[in-house]
Amino acid sequence: MAEREPGESAAARRLAQAHAARFRRYTGGDPLAPPVDLAEALDKIGEQVMAGYSAERAMREYLRRGSEGRRGLDDLGRRVSERRRELLSRHKLDGTLEEIKQLLERAVLEERKQLARDVDLDDMERSFAETRLENLPASTSAAVNELSDYQWRSSEAKADYDKIKDLLGRELLDQRFGGMKQALENVTDADRQAVSEMLADLNELLEKHAAGQDTPEDFDDFMSKHGGFFPENPQNVDELIDALAKRSAAAQRMLNSMTAEQREELFNLSAQAFGSPELMQQLARLDQSLQALRPGEDWAGSERFDGDQPLGLGEGAGVLQDLADLDELAEQLSQSYEGARMDDVDLDKLARQLGNEAAVDARTLRELERALRRDGTLRRDSAGRLQLSPKAMRQLGKTLLKDIAQRMSQRQGERELRQAGAAGDLSGSSRQWAFGDTEPWDIPRTVLNGIRRRSGDPAGRLIEIDDVEVAETESRTQAAVALLADTSFSMEIDGRWVPMKRTALALHTLISSRFRGDDLQLIGFGRHAEVMQIEELTSLEASWAKGTNLHHALLLANRHFRKHPNAQPVLLIVTDGEPTSHLEPDGDVRFSYPPHPVTIAFTLRELENSMRLGAQITFFRLGDDPSLARFVDNMAKRVDGKVVAPELDDLGAAVVGSYLGSRSWSSDGGAAGGFNDWGGWGGRGYWANG
């Protein structure tokens, strides 16, 4: 037989055994599941950022909504709310009172039967006993107290009456120490004494702690003597107090949730627990200490139960604790407080309340958030705000380019962008590789160089860097590209804000990855114009400011072209409205609607300057406004430009295609391959050549 710990009671051992570790179902989700998909998350977050959300808010929205096949925080929060409603609608709090009432009725019935069977009993004594049983108070607690000195003649009746006292003691202890009701079943005098000693020592420990007079040795001594009553295995007095206070506060909230009649019945009955008022006195002392030590717990709350399944005192405290856990989970899952992180979500509580599947979903979201922060997808700027990192912008741009390539391939029958050469057609000759070259290797000549070198040095490497030759291509003209993006408020109102930003990001990614020799400048124009970095443009929020200042944007574009005199100027203008403001010589902005003739004149003059600089000019007209169509057509004719009127879904493909068309001509005017034949957009737009 295992050696018994000093002071350990049978009840304490039973309680410890009830909480002993068991094999449990694996809770980590599918071990073969693929890692979290950052590409999908980045695409969704990027959409929100380009719609004007901050990166932090966009990430929160993604975590909130989840994705296809994965529940988000909103769904988990909804299930938490449903679980809470279900607990309140299923249960009622009079389980212990009902059980005591049934025990009392059974005891009285058995006693009456015994009185009727006992022929040797004096008639006067029988009559007195029957009268006493018939005139018991209607209140269960009053009837129990009335029979406290009754001399039971039926052994079954006495056993049932004694069960009332034990049941009360077990339930009151179960409220504060979960599992006591089962552990103290068939309680003995030794068990009662062990519980009494534990409560006395616990109260002494807590009172010393409140006075600052306890030591770690005091806690160790207490646990060595009574540790079996605390299967949670607290490591210090604070952990012990935390566990006890949560349970005690739940017991108090249960009491607050009862009706006044139920509270009065329970109070009157509690004196009978284990046959004396001592237990209730010790528990009251314990509750008082815990409330003073942990005033932050909810001691005054209450709930409204309207179900039909009765709960005992211990079960009720457990349900009230579940409700408190659900409230904590609801707040954690809302992520609505400052500094919220998925790490805040208590996965163990979530698994207990909603099951392991919910915990796996939350864990996946946690891993996703960690990966977004850890892998450099999100970063903080100098002001501490979360932003998409350059790495994330490149990844998002690649995704957009892939989508654009598919659209262009479907509509034009052309190759995907990744197959289009960025350095010109192969000339048939090769040269030694130099740092920065992006041309493809000439594999046969590279291998031949390695073989020749090794003929004099058989131990040398198969290929050295000096062996590498690249295929020469025909030269292409360097381009200075200016993308003028309308950022007026009408773009946001009409749903063109995000397509415009997606287009800018796709073009930026294409040039920075495939045409590094070209120089792209992004210019946003609303009431006034400004040169923007791609991160600024994609995170730009729409603002209510009257004006579409194409004139100012053209001034900035022409300055960009003049800085690159040897490059081919390419001017791409995305707009949904006529120019309604211009820049005065003194720098002030003048606004007028309908457009003022001076604004039109200033805009046309600067557009003609672009033409004189040799710019290839393309307008991308958004919307079906006839007056805008006439105005843009006339401007294009004045400068020998082109007009494209794509659907919003095709805007990116139209702009990228126009740029590739401008890059497909060599410096002598001959075609050098690529996307050089744009005969139309399959009925979804049109070209109007000036």
XYZ file of C-alpha atoms in Angstrom:
690
model
C 0.000 0.000 0.000
C 1.267 3.475 -0.862
C 2.561 5.465 2.068
C 0.012 7.955 3.336
C 1.000 11.609 3.600
C 0.895 13.048 7.129
C -2.521 14.506 7.871
C -3.978 13.297 4.556
C -7.612 12.214 4.903
C -9.537 9.692 2.854
C -11.631 12.553 1.474
C -8.499 14.416 0.374
C -7.197 11.300 -1.372
C -10.508 10.777 -3.163
C -10.514 14.418 -4.280
C -6.963 14.136 -5.604
C -7.781 10.895 -7.411
C -10.833 12.487 -9.030
C -8.573 15.156 -10.556
C -5.660 12.826 -11.360
C -4.105 13.165 -14.825
C -5.613 10.961 -17.503
C -4.863 10.381 -21.154
C -6.768 12.958 -23.133
C -7.704 13.413 -26.751
C -5.062 15.214 -28.810
C -5.973 18.906 -28.871
C -3.410 20.296 -31.271
C -5.471 20.040 -34.447
C -4.512 18.078 -37.549
C -0.770 17.326 -37.243
C -0.603 16.984 -41.041
C -2.381 20.284 -41.721
C -0.416 22.714 -43.930
C 1.062 25.845 -42.336
C -0.968 29.025 -42.274
C -1.412 30.632 -45.687
C 0.238 34.047 -45.459
C -0.362 34.762 -49.144
C -4.130 34.608 -48.739
C -3.973 36.686 -45.556
C -1.728 39.274 -47.185
C -4.065 39.587 -50.165
C -7.075 40.230 -47.919
C -5.157 42.608 -45.651
C -3.767 44.469 -48.656
C -7.281 44.975 -49.994
C -8.326 46.562 -46.706
C -5.213 48.752 -46.534
C -5.843 50.039 -50.039
C -9.450 50.725 -49.075
C -8.155 53.143 -46.444
C -7.825 50.904 -43.391
C -4.699 51.025 -41.257
C -2.572 47.878 -41.447
C -3.423 47.109 -37.810
C -7.147 47.436 -38.441
C -6.921 45.463 -41.679
C -5.199 42.600 -39.878
C -7.823 42.725 -37.125
C -10.601 42.612 -39.745
C -9.029 39.562 -41.372
C -8.692 37.781 -38.034
C -12.272 38.771 -37.219
C -13.807 37.446 -40.424
C -11.543 34.459 -40.949
C -11.276 32.894 -44.371
C -12.716 30.094 -46.410
C -12.542 26.936 -44.328
C -11.353 28.724 -41.189
C -13.522 30.332 -38.533
C -12.633 33.858 -37.506
C -12.945 35.679 -34.214
C -16.489 36.828 -34.975
C -17.698 33.256 -35.367
C -15.909 32.125 -32.212
C -17.351 35.105 -30.341
C -20.830 34.234 -31.610
C -20.449 30.679 -30.342
C -19.304 31.974 -26.955
C -22.467 34.100 -26.755
C -24.632 31.145 -27.766
C -22.977 28.963 -25.110
C -23.673 31.627 -22.483
C -27.341 31.915 -23.468
C -27.668 28.152 -23.482
C -26.368 27.828 -19.888
C -28.795 30.464 -18.634
C -31.783 29.066 -20.529
C -31.154 25.453 -19.525
C -30.626 25.653 -15.753
C -32.226 26.820 -12.541
C -30.555 27.252 -9.149
C -32.811 25.330 -6.755
C -31.242 21.902 -7.223
C -29.935 21.563 -3.664
C -33.165 22.865 -2.155
C -35.184 20.432 -4.273
C -32.933 17.510 -3.308
C -33.277 18.394 0.404
C -37.053 18.677 0.027
C -37.211 15.228 -1.563
C -35.044 13.706 1.177
C -37.266 15.302 3.824
C -40.490 14.074 2.205
C -39.079 10.563 1.918
C -37.914 10.581 5.537
C -41.340 11.752 6.780
C -43.117 9.120 4.643
C -40.891 6.294 5.916
C -41.406 7.484 9.512
C -45.191 7.470 9.102
C -45.047 3.942 7.728
C -42.975 2.864 10.686
C -45.421 4.485 13.127
C -48.294 2.580 11.499
C -46.396 -0.740 11.653
C -45.144 -0.406 15.242
C -47.953 -2.163 17.253
C -46.015 -1.988 20.524
C -45.879 1.805 20.440
C -47.983 3.652 23.022
C -51.051 5.234 21.403
C -50.373 8.613 22.970
C -46.740 8.548 21.812
C -47.844 7.489 18.321
C -50.457 10.233 18.192
C -47.956 12.849 19.356
C -45.400 11.789 16.714
C -47.986 11.716 13.910
C -49.308 15.125 14.933
C -45.798 16.540 14.886
C -45.137 15.153 11.395
C -48.490 16.359 10.063
C -47.964 19.911 11.347
C -44.491 20.519 9.971
C -43.952 24.058 8.567
C -44.380 24.494 4.814
C -40.841 25.889 4.597
C -38.297 23.116 3.990
C -35.635 24.820 6.115
C -38.099 25.337 8.995
C -39.223 21.707 8.769
C -35.632 20.452 8.830
C -34.867 22.598 11.872
C -38.131 21.488 13.541
C -37.027 17.850 13.268
C -33.510 18.436 14.566
C -34.423 16.843 17.954
C -36.970 14.323 16.665
C -36.456 10.727 17.793
C -36.677 8.714 14.575
C -38.174 5.247 14.805
C -37.460 4.280 11.204
C -33.775 3.653 10.420
C -34.418 4.488 6.739
C -36.076 7.777 7.714
C -33.186 8.697 10.027
C -30.667 7.860 7.294
C -32.472 10.156 4.839
C -32.629 12.954 7.415
C -28.920 12.598 8.170
C -28.230 12.750 4.429
C -29.700 16.256 4.446
C -26.998 17.430 6.860
C -24.223 15.714 4.926
C -25.592 16.965 1.590
C -25.610 20.545 2.835
C -22.032 20.243 4.072
C -20.834 18.649 0.827
C -22.637 21.213 -1.357
C -21.340 24.189 0.639
C -17.797 22.841 0.377
C -18.280 22.009 -3.307
C -19.126 25.659 -3.909
C -15.662 26.689 -2.718
C -13.628 23.571 -3.583
C -14.768 21.898 -6.792
C -15.166 18.110 -6.545
C -15.899 18.014 -2.805
C -19.445 16.726 -3.249
C -18.211 13.510 -4.824
C -15.094 13.202 -2.671
C -17.109 13.465 0.579
C -19.787 10.966 -0.409
C -20.323 8.539 2.508
C -18.435 11.004 4.677
C -16.989 9.800 7.971
C -16.289 11.635 11.204
C -12.595 11.524 10.311
C -13.344 13.244 6.989
C -15.333 15.938 8.739
C -12.490 16.501 11.174
C -9.936 16.694 8.320
C -12.063 19.278 6.500
C -12.469 21.292 9.685
C -8.708 21.297 10.280
C -8.002 22.267 6.677
C -10.403 25.216 6.835
C -8.964 26.403 10.154
C -5.381 26.218 8.842
C -6.392 27.855 5.531
C -8.077 30.760 7.268
C -5.031 31.233 9.479
C -2.710 31.229 6.445
C -4.822 33.766 4.544
C -5.130 36.072 7.534
C -1.342 35.966 8.068
C -0.872 36.714 4.349
C -3.248 39.679 4.536
C -1.208 41.034 7.464
C 2.076 40.447 5.586
C 3.278 37.992 8.223
C 3.335 34.753 6.247
C 6.440 33.091 4.843
C 6.978 30.601 1.989
C 7.509 27.955 4.660
C 3.973 28.595 5.953
C 2.573 27.801 2.501
C 4.777 24.730 2.130
C 3.693 23.434 5.538
C 0.029 23.971 4.668
C 0.320 22.160 1.331
C 2.264 19.256 2.819
C -0.561 18.750 5.297
C -3.622 19.554 3.158
C -2.360 19.433 -0.444
C -4.772 16.640 -1.332
C -7.655 19.112 -1.100
C -6.056 21.250 -3.877
C -5.532 19.126 -7.000
C -4.781 22.317 -8.977
C -1.374 22.127 -7.234
C -0.794 25.856 -6.628
C 2.897 26.764 -6.385
C 2.575 29.668 -3.978
C 0.037 31.385 -1.776
C -1.002 33.845 -4.502
C -1.891 31.037 -6.906
C -3.855 29.403 -4.110
C -5.745 32.627 -3.384
C -6.457 33.227 -7.092
C -8.034 29.787 -7.518
C -10.064 30.019 -4.314
C -11.222 33.595 -4.966
C -12.590 32.781 -8.431
C -14.624 29.899 -7.034
C -15.774 31.860 -3.963
C -16.822 34.837 -6.114
C -18.799 32.460 -8.346
C -20.531 31.081 -5.232
C -21.432 34.622 -4.168
C -22.779 35.449 -7.641
C -24.881 32.292 -7.477
C -26.310 33.418 -4.153
C -27.016 36.855 -5.665
C -28.802 35.165 -8.576
C -31.243 33.286 -6.338
C -34.618 34.641 -5.333
C -34.998 36.172 -1.876
C -36.996 33.102 -0.753
C -34.281 30.720 -1.987
C -31.555 32.706 -0.236
C -33.515 32.681 3.033
C -34.110 28.921 2.804
C -30.432 28.267 2.130
C -29.322 30.537 4.978
C -31.631 28.798 7.453
C -30.525 25.349 6.274
C -26.782 26.101 6.341
C -26.671 25.859 10.136
C -27.505 22.140 9.771
C -24.485 21.406 7.536
C -22.634 18.422 9.019
C -24.914 18.796 12.058
C -23.406 22.044 13.419
C -22.974 25.705 12.453
C -19.158 25.422 12.612
C -18.716 24.697 8.877
C -20.711 27.750 7.847
C -18.726 29.917 10.253
C -15.433 28.721 8.771
C -16.668 29.271 5.193
C -17.926 32.754 6.034
C -14.499 33.576 7.478
C -12.869 32.207 4.312
C -15.123 34.250 2.017
C -14.394 37.404 3.996
C -10.608 36.904 3.676
C -10.796 36.131 -0.048
C -12.960 39.157 -0.772
C -10.460 41.403 1.034
C -7.487 39.835 -0.758
C -9.073 39.837 -4.240
C -11.524 42.773 -4.391
C -11.177 42.843 -8.187
C -13.201 39.657 -8.586
C -16.887 40.064 -9.394
C -18.521 39.631 -5.975
C -21.682 41.651 -6.669
C -22.796 40.275 -10.041
C -25.803 38.099 -10.720
C -27.399 36.175 -13.566
C -30.944 35.329 -14.543
C -31.516 31.612 -14.982
C -34.800 30.578 -16.572
C -34.290 26.886 -17.430
C -35.757 23.723 -15.937
C -32.658 21.658 -15.114
C -31.849 22.111 -11.398
C -28.302 22.842 -10.250
C -26.822 22.019 -6.880
C -24.747 24.572 -5.028
C -21.457 23.170 -6.312
C -22.752 22.728 -9.855
C -24.215 26.222 -9.781
C -20.906 27.726 -8.700
C -19.271 25.819 -11.559
C -21.777 27.210 -14.054
C -21.287 30.732 -12.691
C -17.554 30.248 -13.102
C -18.185 29.034 -16.668
C -20.190 32.187 -17.327
C -17.317 34.297 -16.009
C -14.894 32.388 -18.261
C -17.206 32.962 -21.228
C -17.312 36.685 -20.456
C -13.501 36.770 -20.386
C -13.343 34.852 -23.672
C -15.845 37.233 -25.270
C -13.619 40.178 -24.382
C -10.465 38.395 -25.524
C -12.038 37.383 -28.834
C -13.385 40.890 -29.441
C -9.774 42.200 -29.551
C -11.302 45.649 -29.080
C -9.037 46.918 -26.325
C -5.713 48.736 -26.613
C -2.769 46.454 -27.362
C -4.958 43.408 -28.071
C -3.173 40.303 -29.369
C -4.270 36.780 -30.186
C -1.858 35.664 -27.470
C -4.417 37.058 -24.998
C -6.968 34.364 -25.888
C -6.978 31.591 -23.280
C -6.990 28.476 -25.449
C -7.539 26.126 -22.493
C -10.694 27.980 -21.470
C -11.850 28.069 -25.086
C -11.369 24.311 -25.392
C -13.305 23.708 -22.154
C -16.212 25.877 -23.217
C -16.460 25.272 -26.982
C -14.410 22.139 -27.578
C -11.005 21.412 -29.045
C -12.000 22.363 -32.589
C -12.628 25.963 -31.545
C -9.288 26.061 -29.734
C -7.560 24.798 -32.901
C -9.190 27.594 -34.942
C -8.045 30.202 -32.423
C -4.553 28.706 -32.306
C -4.355 28.921 -36.109
C -5.330 32.588 -35.995
C -2.710 33.149 -33.302
C -0.031 31.511 -35.446
C -1.139 33.591 -38.410
C -0.852 36.833 -36.441
C 2.567 35.827 -35.125
C 3.741 34.917 -38.624
C 2.565 38.250 -40.047
C 4.540 40.125 -37.400
C 7.545 37.790 -37.275
C 8.123 37.288 -41.004
C 8.395 40.984 -41.762
C 4.964 41.301 -43.353
C 4.027 44.068 -40.943
C 6.307 46.642 -39.369
C 5.960 49.784 -37.290
C 6.825 53.191 -38.670
C 8.595 55.982 -36.771
C 5.274 56.974 -35.196
C 4.656 53.424 -33.930
C 1.886 52.696 -36.425
C 1.693 49.274 -38.046
C 2.306 49.262 -41.809
C 2.761 46.770 -44.610
C 6.483 46.207 -45.050
C 8.266 46.509 -48.422
C 8.462 42.719 -48.431
C 4.689 42.524 -48.069
C 4.195 45.128 -50.788
C 6.354 43.098 -53.175
C 4.456 39.910 -52.408
C 1.129 41.664 -52.845
C 2.316 43.212 -56.081
C 3.349 39.814 -57.426
C -0.096 38.461 -56.673
C -1.698 41.379 -58.505
C 0.635 40.921 -61.478
C -0.270 37.253 -61.694
C -3.949 38.164 -61.776
C -3.292 40.812 -64.425
C -1.271 38.356 -66.505
C -4.174 35.905 -66.490
C -6.581 38.643 -67.570
C -4.283 39.785 -70.357
C -3.757 36.232 -71.533
C -7.508 35.564 -71.597
C -8.317 38.753 -73.474
C -5.373 39.007 -75.858
C -4.104 35.485 -76.313
C -0.655 36.651 -75.169
C 1.866 35.044 -72.863
C 1.964 35.542 -69.133
C 4.049 38.465 -67.872
C 6.679 36.207 -66.388
C 7.379 34.934 -69.899
C 7.851 38.341 -71.422
C 11.517 39.313 -71.679
C 12.593 42.451 -69.887
C 15.883 42.963 -71.664
C 14.992 42.636 -75.354
C 15.223 39.832 -77.927
C 18.243 37.513 -78.022
C 20.886 38.676 -80.510
C 22.639 35.282 -80.853
C 25.892 36.362 -79.216
C 27.034 36.173 -75.631
C 29.418 37.916 -73.230
C 30.956 37.339 -69.823
C 28.564 37.866 -66.908
C 28.943 41.087 -64.928
C 27.391 42.056 -61.632
C 23.839 43.343 -62.123
C 23.180 41.423 -65.356
C 19.666 39.961 -65.573
C 20.024 38.269 -68.965
C 19.695 34.468 -69.164
C 22.828 32.333 -69.010
C 24.281 30.906 -72.205
C 24.492 27.368 -70.790
C 26.528 25.651 -73.583
C 29.227 28.328 -73.603
C 29.322 28.495 -69.797
C 29.862 24.709 -69.530
C 32.442 24.799 -72.332
C 34.393 27.512 -70.498
C 34.408 25.320 -67.378
C 35.670 22.272 -69.298
C 38.490 24.289 -70.909
C 39.568 25.691 -67.557
C 39.547 22.251 -65.891
C 41.713 20.767 -68.624
C 44.614 22.603 -66.962
C 43.309 22.079 -63.424
C 41.387 18.772 -63.109
C 40.817 19.358 -59.368
C 39.036 22.664 -59.955
C 35.329 23.284 -59.679
C 33.054 22.383 -62.554
C 31.810 25.973 -62.878
C 33.470 29.164 -61.640
C 31.916 32.605 -61.761
C 34.380 33.664 -64.470
C 33.049 30.849 -66.697
C 29.541 32.263 -66.809
C 28.405 33.908 -70.026
C 25.037 35.562 -70.580
C 23.044 35.818 -73.766
C 23.176 39.292 -75.275
C 19.905 40.969 -76.216
C 18.998 43.881 -78.400
C 19.056 47.124 -76.478
C 15.832 48.746 -75.404
C 15.080 52.332 -74.668
C 15.071 53.255 -71.001
C 11.701 54.688 -69.979
C 10.773 57.438 -67.527
C 7.257 56.515 -66.470
C 4.797 58.789 -64.680
C 1.551 57.274 -63.413
C -0.919 60.024 -62.546
C -3.599 58.597 -60.248
C -6.751 60.565 -59.517
C -7.187 60.676 -55.726
C -10.220 62.953 -55.637
C -13.120 61.971 -53.390
C -15.258 60.843 -56.331
C -12.874 57.910 -56.830
C -13.800 56.638 -53.360
C -17.527 57.322 -53.741
C -17.790 55.389 -57.006
C -15.748 52.398 -55.862
C -12.623 53.189 -57.924
C -10.286 53.777 -54.979
C -9.004 50.225 -54.493
C -8.700 49.338 -58.231
C -6.612 52.498 -58.701
C -4.267 51.511 -55.890
C -4.037 47.900 -57.064
C -3.087 49.173 -60.495
C -0.358 51.434 -59.113
C 1.070 48.608 -56.999
C 1.058 46.160 -59.919
C 2.845 48.624 -62.199
C 5.356 49.490 -59.475
C 6.075 45.789 -58.895
C 6.485 45.091 -62.602
C 8.955 47.925 -63.142
C 10.948 47.306 -59.960
C 11.262 43.581 -60.671
C 11.356 43.303 -64.484
C 12.353 46.699 -65.850
C 14.798 47.968 -63.268
C 16.310 50.411 -65.733
C 13.037 52.298 -66.005
C 12.190 55.047 -63.545
C 8.612 55.172 -62.264
C 7.113 58.129 -60.455
C 3.699 57.831 -58.811
C 1.750 61.079 -58.626
C -1.564 61.390 -56.841
C -3.762 64.338 -57.690
C -6.857 65.649 -55.922
C -7.174 69.315 -54.989
C -3.426 69.431 -55.465
C -0.859 66.846 -56.621
C 2.083 65.213 -54.896
C 4.727 62.620 -55.645
C 4.127 59.517 -53.526
C 6.009 56.413 -52.579
C 4.066 53.228 -53.244
C 3.536 52.682 -49.495
C 2.032 56.163 -49.190
C -0.313 55.708 -52.125
C -1.563 52.272 -51.116
C -2.290 53.403 -47.541
C -3.750 56.783 -48.563
C -7.158 57.524 -47.078
C -9.791 59.337 -49.107
C -10.448 62.892 -47.921
C -13.211 65.337 -48.740
C -11.385 68.065 -50.653
C -12.872 69.635 -53.776
C -10.726 69.573 -56.860
C -9.144 67.419 -59.577
C -5.814 69.136 -60.227
C -4.474 67.406 -63.315
C -2.507 70.557 -64.133
C -0.366 70.226 -60.996
C 0.144 66.504 -61.658
C 1.373 67.215 -65.190
C 3.826 69.794 -63.857
C 5.333 67.152 -61.598
C 5.360 64.545 -64.386
C 7.164 66.873 -66.800
C 9.746 67.674 -64.134
C 10.310 63.908 -63.816
C 10.749 63.588 -67.603
C 13.260 66.458 -67.721
C 15.373 64.730 -65.072
C 15.761 61.783 -67.478
C 16.552 63.387 -70.840
C 17.848 60.145 -72.362
C 14.788 58.082 -71.378
C 11.557 57.552 -73.278
C 8.798 59.466 -71.401
C 5.644 57.421 -70.734
C 2.659 59.283 -69.300
C -0.248 57.225 -67.881
C -3.240 59.159 -66.528
C -6.011 57.444 -64.529
C -8.987 59.722 -63.830
C -12.760 59.784 -63.465
C -13.376 63.500 -63.828
C -12.542 66.661 -65.728
C -9.913 69.028 -64.276
C -11.601 71.355 -61.793
C -8.564 73.016 -60.227
C -5.159 74.289 -61.280
C -2.046 75.748 -59.738
C -1.649 79.528 -59.967
C 1.802 81.030 -60.579
C 1.981 82.058 -56.906
C 1.384 78.445 -55.801
C -2.250 78.850 -54.761
C -4.856 76.341 -55.938
C -7.878 77.670 -57.805
C -11.038 75.520 -57.851
C -14.064 75.906 -60.074
C -16.944 73.650 -61.043
C -17.917 73.412 -63.832
C -14.288 73.548 -65.000
C -13.114 77.107 -65.630
C -11.618 77.877 -69.081
C -8.408 79.008 -67.362
C -8.113 75.582 -65.654
C -8.623 73.843 -69.003
C -6.059 76.109 -70.677
C -3.438 75.528 -67.978
C -3.980 71.763 -68.145
C -3.773 71.591 -71.949
C -0.645 73.744 -71.991
C 1.146 71.399 -69.622
C -0.136 68.349 -71.505
C 1.323 69.801 -74.714
C 4.624 70.257 -72.879
C 4.544 66.524 -72.171
C 4.025 65.887 -75.885
C 6.975 68.151 -76.780
C 9.133 66.139 -74.398
C 8.230 63.092 -76.505
C 5.914 61.418 -74.016
C 3.701 58.557 -75.073
C 0.421 59.607 -73.465
C -2.455 57.324 -72.471
C -5.634 58.327 -70.648
C -7.532 55.707 -68.655
C -11.036 57.068 -68.378
C -13.176 55.622 -65.586
C -16.935 55.976 -65.722
C -19.507 56.607 -68.447
C -19.982 60.354 -68.134
C -20.468 61.613 -71.745
C -18.981 65.039 -71.024
C -15.870 63.426 -69.524
C -15.586 61.122 -72.554
C -15.738 64.085 -74.965
C -13.240 66.092 -72.943
C -10.703 63.251 -72.645
C -11.058 62.368 -76.353
C -10.347 65.977 -77.331
C -7.311 66.215 -75.069
C -5.923 62.939 -76.467
C -6.309 64.209 -80.019
C -4.447 67.414 -79.157
C -1.383 65.486 -78.007
C -1.603 62.424 -80.261
C -2.452 60.299 -77.240
C -4.655 57.302 -76.605
C -7.759 56.753 -74.536
C -8.673 53.511 -72.775
C -12.047 53.107 -71.081
C -11.674 49.830 -69.166
C -14.032 48.268 -66.697
C -12.744 48.557 -63.133
C -11.715 44.905 -63.093
C -9.599 45.508 -66.186
C -7.917 48.737 -65.076
C -4.727 47.027 -63.924
C -4.418 44.993 -67.095
C -5.057 48.097 -69.209
C -2.377 50.208 -67.515
C 0.215 47.422 -67.415
C -0.561 46.520 -71.012
C -0.143 50.124 -72.122
C 3.199 50.353 -70.349
C 4.396 47.089 -71.905
C 3.278 48.389 -75.292
C 5.434 51.493 -74.835
C 8.396 49.272 -73.840
C 8.055 47.032 -76.868
C 9.649 49.481 -79.287
C 13.393 49.750 -79.720
C 15.157 53.087 -80.022
C 15.159 52.996 -83.820
C 11.392 52.582 -83.912
C 11.387 48.887 -84.771
C 9.358 46.367 -82.854
C 11.415 44.420 -80.344
C 8.797 41.923 -79.275
C 6.348 41.852 -76.393
C 2.885 43.319 -76.069
C 2.881 45.621 -79.080
C -0.468 45.024 -80.671
C -3.456 46.358 -78.746
C -6.394 46.142 -81.014
C -9.151 46.334 -78.429
C -10.474 45.020 -75.145
C -12.993 42.465 -76.264
C -15.943 44.863 -76.097
C -15.159 45.974 -72.539
C -13.340 49.163 -73.556
C -11.911 50.894 -76.604
C -8.845 52.641 -77.971
C -9.205 56.113 -79.484
C -6.049 57.183 -81.282
C -5.377 60.881 -81.639
